XYZ file of C-alpha atoms in Angstrom:
174
model
C -11.636 108.665 9.528
C -13.928 106.040 11.005
C -12.540 102.524 10.594
C -15.983 100.925 10.924
C -16.928 102.514 7.604
C -13.623 101.307 6.122
C -14.280 97.743 7.256
C -17.800 97.841 5.903
C -16.623 99.367 2.601
C -14.407 96.340 1.903
C -17.382 94.060 2.470
C -16.569 92.789 5.955
C -19.159 92.389 8.688
C -19.215 94.686 11.681
C -19.622 92.585 14.824
C -19.796 93.497 18.493
C -16.579 91.560 19.046
C -14.879 93.621 16.343
C -16.119 96.797 18.024
C -14.996 95.554 21.436
C -11.502 94.704 20.146
C -11.179 98.077 18.441
C -12.349 99.948 21.525
C -10.501 98.161 24.320
C -7.336 96.903 22.643
C -4.392 98.518 21.012
C -3.749 96.712 17.733
C -0.285 97.369 16.331
C 0.071 100.130 18.923
C -2.973 101.848 17.466
C -6.327 102.373 19.141
C -8.765 102.324 16.269
C -12.025 103.131 18.012
C -13.453 105.405 20.622
C -17.048 105.808 21.762
C -17.597 108.812 19.473
C -16.657 106.811 16.362
C -18.917 103.944 17.418
C -21.868 106.281 17.976
C -21.139 108.075 14.677
C -21.337 104.735 12.847
C -24.521 103.685 14.635
C -26.229 107.021 14.086
C -25.439 106.768 10.394
C -26.898 103.260 10.247
C -30.060 104.271 12.125
C -30.702 107.778 10.773
C -29.302 107.530 7.238
C -29.907 103.883 6.406
C -32.998 103.331 8.556
C -31.553 100.448 10.526
C -33.841 99.158 13.259
C -31.033 97.421 15.137
C -32.177 97.613 18.756
C -28.647 97.506 20.160
C -27.610 100.454 17.997
C -30.646 102.426 19.126
C -30.015 101.667 22.806
C -26.420 102.883 22.535
C -27.488 106.042 20.720
C -29.964 106.728 23.540
C -27.138 106.703 26.101
C -24.507 108.319 23.902
C -23.434 110.700 26.663
C -22.436 107.870 28.981
C -19.175 106.335 27.769
C -19.000 103.876 30.672
C -22.510 102.539 30.075
C -21.789 102.214 26.361
C -18.591 100.265 27.085
C -20.487 97.908 29.417
C -23.135 97.246 26.789
C -20.562 96.646 24.064
C -18.882 94.021 26.257
C -22.254 92.434 26.974
C -23.269 92.370 23.298
C -19.901 90.926 22.331
C -20.188 88.113 24.872
C -23.724 87.319 23.731
C -22.677 87.321 20.079
C -19.709 84.971 20.452
C -17.966 85.956 17.208
C -14.530 84.462 16.585
C -11.978 86.904 18.040
C -9.197 85.759 15.698
C -11.301 86.613 12.658
C -12.234 89.990 14.126
C -8.574 90.730 14.916
C -7.637 89.943 11.314
C -10.145 92.578 10.177
C -8.329 95.176 12.274
C -4.981 94.030 10.899
C -6.339 94.317 7.344
C -7.548 97.881 7.994
C -4.293 98.821 9.718
C -2.215 97.393 6.893
C -4.310 99.164 4.245
C -3.713 102.424 6.092
C 0.013 101.687 6.470
C 0.395 100.903 2.764
C -1.422 104.117 1.841
C 1.094 106.130 3.868
C 4.330 104.273 3.046
C 7.349 106.317 2.215
C 8.843 106.243 -1.265
C 12.194 105.852 0.458
C 13.027 102.141 0.607
C 14.637 102.016 4.055
C 11.891 104.092 5.687
C 9.148 102.048 4.042
C 10.717 98.725 4.977
C 11.146 99.881 8.557
C 7.499 100.998 8.686
C 6.323 97.630 7.364
C 8.541 95.780 9.816
C 7.274 97.890 12.709
C 3.688 97.170 11.651
C 4.251 93.418 11.472
C 6.475 93.055 14.542
C 3.691 91.810 16.871
C 2.853 89.051 14.357
C 6.255 88.295 12.836
C 6.307 84.736 14.212
C 2.796 83.891 13.064
C 2.625 81.497 10.117
C 0.155 83.771 8.359
C 2.379 86.862 8.570
C 3.442 87.806 5.028
C 6.267 90.119 6.047
C 9.843 89.039 5.577
C 12.622 90.606 7.588
C 16.244 89.923 6.785
C 17.311 89.211 10.389
C 14.685 86.527 10.973
C 14.390 82.912 9.931
C 11.579 83.754 7.513
C 13.910 85.525 5.063
C 17.011 84.248 3.355
C 17.842 87.528 1.599
C 21.032 89.272 2.631
C 20.837 92.956 3.651
C 22.280 94.265 0.397
C 19.427 92.590 -1.509
C 16.796 93.241 1.135
C 17.139 97.033 1.125
C 16.534 97.467 -2.618
C 13.672 99.084 -4.510
C 12.959 95.744 -6.162
C 12.528 93.930 -2.854
C 10.519 96.826 -1.411
C 8.107 96.703 -4.349
C 7.874 92.923 -3.972
C 7.031 93.179 -0.263
C 4.402 95.840 -0.936
C 2.812 93.576 -3.535
C 2.906 90.620 -1.115
C 1.201 92.744 1.534
C -1.516 93.806 -0.917
C -2.012 90.166 -1.905
C -2.212 89.233 1.782
C -4.951 91.820 2.343
C -6.962 90.468 -0.584
C -6.536 86.855 0.505
C -7.538 87.688 4.091
C -10.680 89.480 2.930
C -11.638 86.412 0.881
C -10.838 84.080 3.778
C -12.840 86.161 6.263
C -15.832 86.171 3.901
C -15.601 82.409 3.610
C -15.213 81.833 7.366
C -18.080 84.125 8.289
C -20.443 82.371 5.880
C -19.839 79.023 7.575
């Protein structure tokens, strides 16, 4: 499952900075990209959609040299200068969509999975997740670990995804 196609399918732009972040960084303890997935995406764009993107073509031409591809991706990313925070949010959106698709029906397991996903960002103002042991949640444990609260948190996470997609669209048009 290639996340570049997922990002594109929800209407978000693929940038070199996004590719660089996905290739060289672990986001929520997940490495989303490898060179093969990048080349797969670029070959699709060039051969199936007739893209004439010169950078794509140059990477396809050296597809057997992972190190050269990584160097060029870094170079293209630096030249592009896309906002890294926006690109990171795209990866978080994709990761959260995947997490929500695989959540357990069991309340405790699902809440723990959501908490684990959000842990790196739990102190960020934009983080939608509430955890009963932190200052961002005034619910006691007996209320927190209920089906009703679980459903509410899932809905809040879905709403967060939708709002982030809208915000990213707006920011990238500026």
